[in-house]
Each structure stands twice: as structure tokens, then as C-alpha cells.
């Protein structure tokens, strides 16, 4: 997908010829894709393919060794304005000695917002994730799923145009995971935010996304950019029972397994 239209270019994330090497170890090679405003894109690939490295390059936490990333028309160097990040490990990203409200408001304080604005944004973000009324609690008084909701609220408090998530649901039980998946889908629909999600879970990748990007090979390239034409709103049971869901799931799985088998064969030679 390419963009000739400047409005679209200003709204979107544009990745051009991105590559990354750690010393002599080339991990990513020549990745090019665009994500439009409001799109939900999952990134999958075999373990060690470079998914986290890619997210770090997209969020400005790591400088690509080739190519470039632009967000809303600006070249990314450092985490861009309008982009928030949610990591897997909520227990390490929340401050246990601070209340929920203070945890959510902390980055806003660092950004220089006054108390009234901070408080309004914190209330709004907590309501968005279903935690209105939990402002005075501490993270250790909340379940793992609720703590991850706090981390998501903190990302939303910035009014971001995009949220980038690295395995955000990997540390919670299956039931909570489904609830958090639907929460993030609801937030995307309600606020129109672009979401980029790295996951190991192929069902999750297909269920949530408008597109699934598959990384494969060593170094990893973009093996597929699959459009997910499943009806909306998605439903944990009905969507996963659709034949198209099974087809997409199978397609992603065979790309990932094919890549793993090719690597094993190369290693054995
Ligand atoms: N800071 C680093 N220094 C050197 N090598 C690194 C560094 N970070 C990652 N790597 C290597 O780069 C490759 C890709 O790692 P990365 O974590 O991006 O993959 P991934 O697809 O996210 O993996 P996983 O699915 O297991 O989380 C791996 O071989 C890893 O060992």
C-alpha cells in the first residue's frame, strides 16, 4: 500500500526499507508497509524473528540500521508525539507505591500538564478502560487484568493517535485475556486510534486485526500482509467459528511454520 495523498501521509505510519542489525547479526531486512489512521494491525512471526526489534524501531526506542520510519509525516527519532506504548509486564511498568490515578497521571505531569487538566484526562482514561472509581487504589490491590487496564489507561491519557503494544496480554489468564482483547477493540472503535500489536497468539492476531503482518525468514522480511475481512463488531465465539477465521488462521500458521521448517533445514545443512 502506498500513499500519494498528503492527508493520509500525515495521519499514518510509514515504514520504508527498514532493516536492523545487532552488530553482524542482521535481524530485519527491507520491511516496507504503511498503517493508516485508526487501523488495527497485528504483527506475528516465529520466536526471535525480530517482532520486538521492529516495534522498538517504530516507536523510536531503537534506531533502524537501514531505511526509515515516519509517523504523521515526521521522521521518527525518539518516541513520537501522539504515540503511546504498552508493554507486556504491567507489574514492572506500574509504580506500586503510587495510586492508580497517580500512575495514570505520571507521564502527564512529566509532560507539564496542570493538575486540573491531568485530573480530567486521568478520569476520562480510567472510564475508557472500565476503572472509574478505582483512582485511589494501589496496583497491588488490583488483579493482573486490572493492572494492565491501568497501563492501557496511562497510554490513553495522552490522547494518542496510535498505541503500540508488545505482547500486552501474555501475562494474564485466558478469560482475562479475552476481556482485554475486547476492551482494546472497543477503545479503538470508540476513539479511532491506530493500534499495532505484537503477539505470539495467531488466533488473537486474526481476531483483533484489520491486517496481519507476518515476519519470517532469517533475516526476517515481510512474508505476508493479510487483510482480515471478518465482519465487525468481532465476537469471541461467533467470529472464531466463521470459516474465514479458520482460513486466515491456517494461512498465518503455515507461513510461520514454513519459515521455521526452512530455518531448521538450513541449520541442518
Ligand atoms: N539488544 C540486543 N542485542 C543483540 N541481539 C539482540 C538484542 N535484542 C534482540 N536481539 C536478537 O535479535 C533477534 C530478534 O529478537 P526480538 O526480541 O526482536 O525477536 P522477537 O520476534 O520479538 O522474539 P520473541 O518472539 O521470542 O519475543 C534475536 O535473535 C535476539 O537474540
Short mmCIF file of N, CA, C and O in Angstrom, two decimals, residues 174-175 178-179 181-182 185 203 207-208 230-231 233-246 249:
data_model
loop_
_atom_site.label_atom_id
_atom_site.label_comp_id
_atom_site.label_asym_id
_atom_site.label_seq_id
_atom_site.Cartn_x
_atom_site.Cartn_y
_atom_site.Cartn_z
N UNK A 174 -6.64 -16.87 30.50
CA UNK A 174 -7.34 -16.86 29.21
C UNK A 174 -8.60 -16.01 29.21
O UNK A 174 -8.87 -15.25 28.27
N UNK A 175 -9.38 -16.09 30.31
CA UNK A 175 -10.63 -15.33 30.37
C UNK A 175 -10.33 -13.82 30.39
O UNK A 175 -10.94 -13.04 29.65
N UNK A 178 -9.25 -12.56 26.95
CA UNK A 178 -10.37 -12.26 26.03
C UNK A 178 -11.00 -10.92 26.38
O UNK A 178 -11.34 -10.13 25.49
N UNK A 179 -11.16 -10.67 27.69
CA UNK A 179 -11.79 -9.40 28.10
C UNK A 179 -10.93 -8.21 27.68
O UNK A 179 -11.43 -7.20 27.20
N UNK A 181 -8.72 -8.16 25.24
CA UNK A 181 -8.76 -8.05 23.76
C UNK A 181 -9.97 -7.22 23.35
O UNK A 181 -9.87 -6.29 22.54
N UNK A 182 -11.15 -7.56 23.93
CA UNK A 182 -12.36 -6.84 23.55
C UNK A 182 -12.34 -5.40 24.04
O UNK A 182 -12.88 -4.50 23.38
N UNK A 185 -10.28 -3.53 21.50
CA UNK A 185 -11.08 -3.35 20.27
C UNK A 185 -12.10 -2.23 20.46
O UNK A 185 -12.28 -1.38 19.58
N UNK A 203 -4.54 -16.79 16.88
CA UNK A 203 -5.98 -16.53 17.00
C UNK A 203 -6.22 -15.07 17.39
O UNK A 203 -7.08 -14.39 16.84
N UNK A 207 -8.18 -12.39 15.20
CA UNK A 207 -9.44 -11.93 15.81
C UNK A 207 -9.49 -10.40 15.91
O UNK A 207 -10.51 -9.78 15.63
N UNK A 208 -8.35 -9.80 16.31
CA UNK A 208 -8.37 -8.37 16.60
C UNK A 208 -8.19 -7.48 15.37
O UNK A 208 -8.71 -6.37 15.32
N UNK A 230 -12.99 -10.03 8.25
CA UNK A 230 -14.03 -10.60 9.11
C UNK A 230 -15.02 -9.51 9.48
O UNK A 230 -14.64 -8.34 9.62
N UNK A 231 -16.31 -9.89 9.64
CA UNK A 231 -17.31 -8.85 9.96
C UNK A 231 -17.03 -8.20 11.32
O UNK A 231 -16.43 -8.81 12.20
N UNK A 233 -19.06 -5.81 14.53
CA UNK A 233 -18.09 -6.00 15.58
C UNK A 233 -17.70 -7.48 15.71
O UNK A 233 -18.50 -8.36 15.42
N UNK A 234 -16.47 -7.70 16.17
CA UNK A 234 -16.00 -9.07 16.38
C UNK A 234 -16.63 -9.64 17.65
O UNK A 234 -17.01 -8.90 18.55
N UNK A 235 -16.72 -10.97 17.67
CA UNK A 235 -17.30 -11.65 18.83
C UNK A 235 -16.47 -12.88 19.10
O UNK A 235 -16.19 -13.67 18.18
N UNK A 236 -16.04 -13.04 20.35
CA UNK A 236 -15.08 -14.10 20.69
C UNK A 236 -15.51 -15.48 20.20
O UNK A 236 -14.67 -16.27 19.76
N UNK A 237 -16.80 -15.78 20.25
CA UNK A 237 -17.26 -17.12 19.85
C UNK A 237 -17.67 -17.13 18.37
O UNK A 237 -17.16 -17.91 17.57
N UNK A 238 -18.56 -16.20 18.01
CA UNK A 238 -19.10 -16.23 16.65
C UNK A 238 -18.03 -15.96 15.59
O UNK A 238 -17.98 -16.63 14.56
N UNK A 239 -17.15 -14.99 15.84
CA UNK A 239 -16.12 -14.66 14.84
C UNK A 239 -15.19 -15.85 14.63
O UNK A 239 -14.85 -16.21 13.49
N UNK A 240 -14.81 -16.50 15.75
CA UNK A 240 -13.84 -17.60 15.66
C UNK A 240 -14.46 -18.85 15.04
O UNK A 240 -13.74 -19.77 14.65
N UNK A 241 -15.81 -18.89 14.97
CA UNK A 241 -16.48 -20.04 14.36
C UNK A 241 -16.63 -19.87 12.84
O UNK A 241 -17.03 -20.80 12.14
N UNK A 242 -16.31 -18.69 12.32
CA UNK A 242 -16.51 -18.44 10.88
C UNK A 242 -15.45 -19.17 10.05
O UNK A 242 -14.27 -19.21 10.43
N UNK A 243 -15.85 -19.74 8.88
CA UNK A 243 -14.86 -20.42 8.03
C UNK A 243 -13.69 -19.50 7.65
O UNK A 243 -12.54 -19.94 7.63
N UNK A 244 -13.98 -18.21 7.41
CA UNK A 244 -12.90 -17.29 7.02
C UNK A 244 -11.86 -17.15 8.14
O UNK A 244 -10.66 -17.03 7.87
N UNK A 245 -12.33 -17.20 9.39
CA UNK A 245 -11.38 -17.11 10.52
C UNK A 245 -10.42 -18.30 10.46
O UNK A 245 -9.19 -18.13 10.56
N UNK A 246 -10.97 -19.50 10.24
CA UNK A 246 -10.13 -20.70 10.15
C UNK A 246 -9.14 -20.61 8.99
O UNK A 246 -7.98 -21.01 9.12
N UNK A 249 -6.39 -18.07 9.88
CA UNK A 249 -5.56 -18.66 10.93
C UNK A 249 -4.59 -19.68 10.31
O UNK A 249 -3.40 -19.69 10.61
#
